[in-house]
PDB file of C-alpha atoms in Angstrom:
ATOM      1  CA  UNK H  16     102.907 -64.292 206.535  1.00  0.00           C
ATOM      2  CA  UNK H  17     103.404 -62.017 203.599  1.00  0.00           C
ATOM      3  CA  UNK H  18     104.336 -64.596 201.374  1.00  0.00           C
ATOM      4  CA  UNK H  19     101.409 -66.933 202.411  1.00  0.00           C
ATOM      5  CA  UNK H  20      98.940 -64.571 202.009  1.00  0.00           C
ATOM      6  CA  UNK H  21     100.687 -63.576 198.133  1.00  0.00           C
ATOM      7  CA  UNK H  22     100.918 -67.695 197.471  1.00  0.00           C
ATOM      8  CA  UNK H  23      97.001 -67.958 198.684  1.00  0.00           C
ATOM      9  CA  UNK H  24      96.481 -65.024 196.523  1.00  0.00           C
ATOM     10  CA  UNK H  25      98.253 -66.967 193.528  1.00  0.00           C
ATOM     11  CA  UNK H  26      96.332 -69.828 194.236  1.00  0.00           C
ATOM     12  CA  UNK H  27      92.888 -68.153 194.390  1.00  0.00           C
ATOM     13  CA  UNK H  28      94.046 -66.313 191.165  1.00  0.00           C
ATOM     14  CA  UNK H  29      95.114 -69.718 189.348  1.00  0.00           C
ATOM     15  CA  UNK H  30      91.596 -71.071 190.298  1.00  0.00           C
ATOM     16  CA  UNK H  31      89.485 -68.133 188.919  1.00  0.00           C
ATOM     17  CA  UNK H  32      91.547 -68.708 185.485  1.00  0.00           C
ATOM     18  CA  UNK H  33      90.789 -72.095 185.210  1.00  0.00           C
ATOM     19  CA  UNK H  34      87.029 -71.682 185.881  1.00  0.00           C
ATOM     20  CA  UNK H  35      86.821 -68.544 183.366  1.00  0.00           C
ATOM     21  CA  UNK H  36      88.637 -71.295 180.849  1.00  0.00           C
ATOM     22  CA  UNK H  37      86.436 -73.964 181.362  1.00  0.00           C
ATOM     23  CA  UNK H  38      83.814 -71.231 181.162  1.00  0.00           C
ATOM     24  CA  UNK H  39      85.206 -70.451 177.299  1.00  0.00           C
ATOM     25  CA  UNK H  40      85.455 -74.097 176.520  1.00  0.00           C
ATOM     26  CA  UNK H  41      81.947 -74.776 177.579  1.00  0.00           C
ATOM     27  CA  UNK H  42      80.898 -71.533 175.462  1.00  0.00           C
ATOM     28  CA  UNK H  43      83.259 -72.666 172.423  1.00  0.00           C
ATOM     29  CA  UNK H  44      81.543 -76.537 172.945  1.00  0.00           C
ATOM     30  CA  UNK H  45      78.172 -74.780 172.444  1.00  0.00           C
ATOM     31  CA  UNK H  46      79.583 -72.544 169.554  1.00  0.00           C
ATOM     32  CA  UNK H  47      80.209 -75.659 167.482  1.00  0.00           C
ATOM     33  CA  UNK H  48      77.248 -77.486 168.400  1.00  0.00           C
ATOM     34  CA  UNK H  49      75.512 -74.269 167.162  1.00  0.00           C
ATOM     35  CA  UNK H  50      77.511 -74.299 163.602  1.00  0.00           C
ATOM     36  CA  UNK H  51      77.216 -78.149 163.175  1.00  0.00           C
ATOM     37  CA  UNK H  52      73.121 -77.782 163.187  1.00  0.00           C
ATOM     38  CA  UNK H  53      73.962 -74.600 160.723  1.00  0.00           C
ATOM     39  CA  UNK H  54      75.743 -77.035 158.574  1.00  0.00           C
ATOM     40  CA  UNK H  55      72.967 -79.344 158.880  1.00  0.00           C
ATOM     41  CA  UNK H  56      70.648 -76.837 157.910  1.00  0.00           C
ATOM     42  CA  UNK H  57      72.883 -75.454 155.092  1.00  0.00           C
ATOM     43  CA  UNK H  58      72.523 -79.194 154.004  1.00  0.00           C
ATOM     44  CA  UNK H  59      69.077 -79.608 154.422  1.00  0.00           C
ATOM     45  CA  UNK H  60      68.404 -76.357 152.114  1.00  0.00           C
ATOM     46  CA  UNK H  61      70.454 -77.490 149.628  1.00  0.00           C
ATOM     47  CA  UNK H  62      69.108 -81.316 149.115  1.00  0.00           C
ATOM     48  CA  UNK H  63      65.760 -78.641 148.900  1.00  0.00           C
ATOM     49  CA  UNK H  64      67.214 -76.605 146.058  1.00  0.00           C
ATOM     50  CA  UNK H  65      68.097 -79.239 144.117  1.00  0.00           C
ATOM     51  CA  UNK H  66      65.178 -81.148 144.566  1.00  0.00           C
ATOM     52  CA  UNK H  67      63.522 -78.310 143.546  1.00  0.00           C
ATOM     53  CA  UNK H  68      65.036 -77.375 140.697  1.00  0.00           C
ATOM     54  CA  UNK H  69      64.141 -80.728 139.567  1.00  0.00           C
ATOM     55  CA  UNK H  70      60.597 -80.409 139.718  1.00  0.00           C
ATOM     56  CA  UNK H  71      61.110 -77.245 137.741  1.00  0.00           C
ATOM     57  CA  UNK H  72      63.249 -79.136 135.033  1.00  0.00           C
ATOM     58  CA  UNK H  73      60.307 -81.254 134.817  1.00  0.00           C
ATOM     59  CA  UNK H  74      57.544 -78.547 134.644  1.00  0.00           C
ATOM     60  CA  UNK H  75      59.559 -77.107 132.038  1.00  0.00           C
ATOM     61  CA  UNK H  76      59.675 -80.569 130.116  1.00  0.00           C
ATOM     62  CA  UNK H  77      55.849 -80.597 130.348  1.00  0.00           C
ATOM     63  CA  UNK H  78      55.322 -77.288 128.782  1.00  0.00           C
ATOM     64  CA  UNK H  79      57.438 -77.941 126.222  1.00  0.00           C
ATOM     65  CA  UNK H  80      55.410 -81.205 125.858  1.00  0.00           C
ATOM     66  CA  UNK H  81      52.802 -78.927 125.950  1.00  0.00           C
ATOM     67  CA  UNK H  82      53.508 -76.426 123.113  1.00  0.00           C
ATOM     68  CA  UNK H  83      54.446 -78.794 121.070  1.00  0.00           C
ATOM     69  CA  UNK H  84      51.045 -80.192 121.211  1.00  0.00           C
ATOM     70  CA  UNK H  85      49.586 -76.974 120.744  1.00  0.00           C
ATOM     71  CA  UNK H  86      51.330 -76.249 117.421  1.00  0.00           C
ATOM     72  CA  UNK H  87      50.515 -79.947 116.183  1.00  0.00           C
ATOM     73  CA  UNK H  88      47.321 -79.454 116.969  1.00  0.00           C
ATOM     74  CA  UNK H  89      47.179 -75.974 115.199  1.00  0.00           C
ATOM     75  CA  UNK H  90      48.770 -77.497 112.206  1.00  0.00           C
ATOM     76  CA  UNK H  91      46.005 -80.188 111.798  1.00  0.00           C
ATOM     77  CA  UNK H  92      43.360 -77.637 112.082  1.00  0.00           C
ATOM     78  CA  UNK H  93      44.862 -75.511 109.178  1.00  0.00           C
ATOM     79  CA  UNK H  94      44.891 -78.845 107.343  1.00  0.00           C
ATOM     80  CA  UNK H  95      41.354 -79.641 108.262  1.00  0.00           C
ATOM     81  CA  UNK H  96      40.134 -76.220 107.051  1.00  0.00           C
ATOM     82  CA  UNK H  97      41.870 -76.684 103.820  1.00  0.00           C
ATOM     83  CA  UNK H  98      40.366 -80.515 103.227  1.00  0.00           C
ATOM     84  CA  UNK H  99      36.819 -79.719 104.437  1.00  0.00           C
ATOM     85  CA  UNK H 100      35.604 -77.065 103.395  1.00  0.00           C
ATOM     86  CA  UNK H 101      32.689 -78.883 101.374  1.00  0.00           C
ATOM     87  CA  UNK H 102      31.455 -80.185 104.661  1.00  0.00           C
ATOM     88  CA  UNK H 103      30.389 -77.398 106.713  1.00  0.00           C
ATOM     89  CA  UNK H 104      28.249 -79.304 109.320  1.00  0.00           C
ATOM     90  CA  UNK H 105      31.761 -81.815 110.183  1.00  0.00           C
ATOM     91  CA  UNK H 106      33.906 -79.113 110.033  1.00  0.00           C
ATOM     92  CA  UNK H 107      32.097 -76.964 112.544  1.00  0.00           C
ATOM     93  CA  UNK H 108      31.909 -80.124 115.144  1.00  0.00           C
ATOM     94  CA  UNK H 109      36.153 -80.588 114.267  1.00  0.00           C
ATOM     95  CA  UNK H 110      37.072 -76.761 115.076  1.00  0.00           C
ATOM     96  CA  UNK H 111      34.839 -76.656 118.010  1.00  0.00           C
ATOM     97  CA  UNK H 112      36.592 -80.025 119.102  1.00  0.00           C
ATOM     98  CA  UNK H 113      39.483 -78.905 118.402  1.00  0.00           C
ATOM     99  CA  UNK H 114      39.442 -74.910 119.812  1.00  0.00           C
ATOM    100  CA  UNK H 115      38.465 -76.639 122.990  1.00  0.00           C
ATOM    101  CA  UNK H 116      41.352 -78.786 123.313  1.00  0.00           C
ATOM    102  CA  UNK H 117      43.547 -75.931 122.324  1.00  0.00           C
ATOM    103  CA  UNK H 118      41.716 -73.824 125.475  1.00  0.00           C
ATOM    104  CA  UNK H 119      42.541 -76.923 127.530  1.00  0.00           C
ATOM    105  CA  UNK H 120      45.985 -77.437 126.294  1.00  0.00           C
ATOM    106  CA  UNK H 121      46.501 -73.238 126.999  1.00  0.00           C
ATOM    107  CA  UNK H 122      45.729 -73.501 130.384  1.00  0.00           C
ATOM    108  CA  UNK H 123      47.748 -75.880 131.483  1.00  0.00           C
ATOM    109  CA  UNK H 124      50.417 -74.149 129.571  1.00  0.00           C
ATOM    110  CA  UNK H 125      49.476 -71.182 131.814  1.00  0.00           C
ATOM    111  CA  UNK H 126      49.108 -73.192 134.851  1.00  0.00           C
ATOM    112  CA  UNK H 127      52.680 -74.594 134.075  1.00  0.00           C
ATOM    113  CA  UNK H 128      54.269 -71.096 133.438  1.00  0.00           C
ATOM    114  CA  UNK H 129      52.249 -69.553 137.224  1.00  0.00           C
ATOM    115  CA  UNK H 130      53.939 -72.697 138.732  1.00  0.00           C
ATOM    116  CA  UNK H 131      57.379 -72.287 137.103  1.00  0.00           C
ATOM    117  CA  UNK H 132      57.162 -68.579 138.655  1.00  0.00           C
ATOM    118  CA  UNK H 133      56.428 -69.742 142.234  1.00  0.00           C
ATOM    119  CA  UNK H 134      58.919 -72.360 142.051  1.00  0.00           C
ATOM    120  CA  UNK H 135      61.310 -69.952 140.517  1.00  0.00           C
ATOM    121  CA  UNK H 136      60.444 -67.341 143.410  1.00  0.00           C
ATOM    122  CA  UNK H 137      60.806 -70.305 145.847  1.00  0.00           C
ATOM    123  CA  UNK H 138      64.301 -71.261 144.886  1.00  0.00           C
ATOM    124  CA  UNK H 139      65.560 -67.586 144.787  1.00  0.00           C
ATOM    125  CA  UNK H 140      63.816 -67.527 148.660  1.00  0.00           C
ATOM    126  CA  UNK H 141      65.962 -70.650 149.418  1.00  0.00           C
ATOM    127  CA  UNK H 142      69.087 -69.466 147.661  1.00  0.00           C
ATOM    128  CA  UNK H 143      68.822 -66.274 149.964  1.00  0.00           C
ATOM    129  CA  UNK H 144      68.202 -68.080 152.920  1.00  0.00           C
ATOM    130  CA  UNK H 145      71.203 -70.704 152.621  1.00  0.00           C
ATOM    131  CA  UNK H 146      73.559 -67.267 151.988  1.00  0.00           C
ATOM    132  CA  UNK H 147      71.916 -65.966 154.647  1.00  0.00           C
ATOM    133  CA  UNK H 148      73.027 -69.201 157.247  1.00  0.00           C
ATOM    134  CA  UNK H 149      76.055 -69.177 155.153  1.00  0.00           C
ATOM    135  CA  UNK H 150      77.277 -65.809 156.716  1.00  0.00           C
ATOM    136  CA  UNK H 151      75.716 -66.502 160.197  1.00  0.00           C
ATOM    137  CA  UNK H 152      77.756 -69.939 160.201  1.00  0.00           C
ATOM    138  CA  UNK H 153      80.642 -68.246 159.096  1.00  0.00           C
ATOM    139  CA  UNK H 154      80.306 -65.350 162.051  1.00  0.00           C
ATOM    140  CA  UNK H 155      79.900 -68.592 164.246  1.00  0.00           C
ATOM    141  CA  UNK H 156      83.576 -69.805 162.807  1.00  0.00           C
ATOM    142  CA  UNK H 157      85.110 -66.397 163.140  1.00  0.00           C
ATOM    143  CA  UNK H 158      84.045 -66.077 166.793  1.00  0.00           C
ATOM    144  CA  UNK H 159      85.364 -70.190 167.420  1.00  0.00           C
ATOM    145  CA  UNK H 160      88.489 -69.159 165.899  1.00  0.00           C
ATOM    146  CA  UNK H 161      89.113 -65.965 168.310  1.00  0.00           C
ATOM    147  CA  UNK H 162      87.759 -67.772 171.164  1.00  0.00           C
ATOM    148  CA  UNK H 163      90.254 -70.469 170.675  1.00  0.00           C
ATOM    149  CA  UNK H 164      92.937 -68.492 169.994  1.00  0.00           C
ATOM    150  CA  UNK H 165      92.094 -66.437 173.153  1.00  0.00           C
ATOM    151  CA  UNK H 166      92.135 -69.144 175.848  1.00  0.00           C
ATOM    152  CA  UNK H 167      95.162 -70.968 174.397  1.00  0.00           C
ATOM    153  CA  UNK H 168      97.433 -67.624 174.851  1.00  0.00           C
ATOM    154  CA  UNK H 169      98.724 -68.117 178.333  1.00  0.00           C
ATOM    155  CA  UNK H 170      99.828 -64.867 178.618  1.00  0.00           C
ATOM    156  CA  UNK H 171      96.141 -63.309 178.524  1.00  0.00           C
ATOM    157  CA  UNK H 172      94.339 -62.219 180.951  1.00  0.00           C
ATOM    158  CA  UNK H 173      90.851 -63.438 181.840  1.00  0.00           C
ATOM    159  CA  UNK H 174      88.952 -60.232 181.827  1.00  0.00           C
ATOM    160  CA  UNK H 175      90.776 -59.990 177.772  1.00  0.00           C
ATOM    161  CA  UNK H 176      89.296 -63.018 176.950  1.00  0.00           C
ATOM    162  CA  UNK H 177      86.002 -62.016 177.951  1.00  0.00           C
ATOM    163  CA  UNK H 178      86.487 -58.719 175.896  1.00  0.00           C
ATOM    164  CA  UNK H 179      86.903 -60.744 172.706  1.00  0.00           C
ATOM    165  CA  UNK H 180      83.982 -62.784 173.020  1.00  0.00           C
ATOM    166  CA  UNK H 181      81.582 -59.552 174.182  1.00  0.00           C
TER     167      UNK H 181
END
């Protein structure tokens, strides 16, 4: 009777450790599907960067485009001066012409330069937030790897598995 009751014991024993594994499994199943959408988002932020720092490469062609402009447009006005200065009436319609283009010209320059600096600020925001899921994905990995390596150790106990996962 002894030995019944120690085998049912056993028994009862053997079942509780296979439910507390398939308890961890179903916890380590969720674990992954947690750090694949991680990775996914990791990947997602990325293609975002780079797009991004596209449209800044671009912006930054533009204002080159831009200055460039602006210094061709200075240099015909210091020609213009020098060639006209007999006609006072055309020269005065030229400069104004040509001071409002320059006005136009500098503020899209500083239209480009406010939009470099919130694209700028946007990519440093993204940069921090893909380390950021970096090191939550990699606490994810760390917690897999000691949850695996905790319910394939026969010799350990239920209640120590559930230590290293709380």
């Amino acid at each position: 009777a002894a030995l019944t009751a120690e085998v049912q014991r056993a028994a009862q024993e053997h079942q509780q450790d296979l439910a507390e594994i398939e308890r961890l499994e179903a916890a380590r199943a969720a674990d992954e599907e947690a750090r694949a959408l991680l990775k996914e988002q990791l990947s997602s932020a990325t293609a975002t960067i780079q797009s991004l720092e596209e449209e800044l490469a671009t912006e930054q062609a533009e204002r080159g485009a831009a200055d460039a402009l602006v210094k061709q447009t200075q240099s015909a006005l210091e020609q213009e001066r020098a060639t006209q200065k007999q006609a006072k009436a055309e020269w005065d319609e030229l400069s104004r012409s040509a001071l409002d283009e320059m006005f136009e010209l500098r503020k899209k320059c500083a239209f480009y330069e406010t939009q470099q600096a919130q694209s700028a600020a946007f990519i440093e925001q993204m940069n921090k937030q893909t380390q950021d899921q970096a090191a939550l994905l990699e606490t994810y990995q760390g917690m897999n790897e000691a949850l695996t390596a905790a319910t394939q150790d026969p010799h350990r106990k239920p209640q120590s598995v559930a230590r290293v996962l709380f």
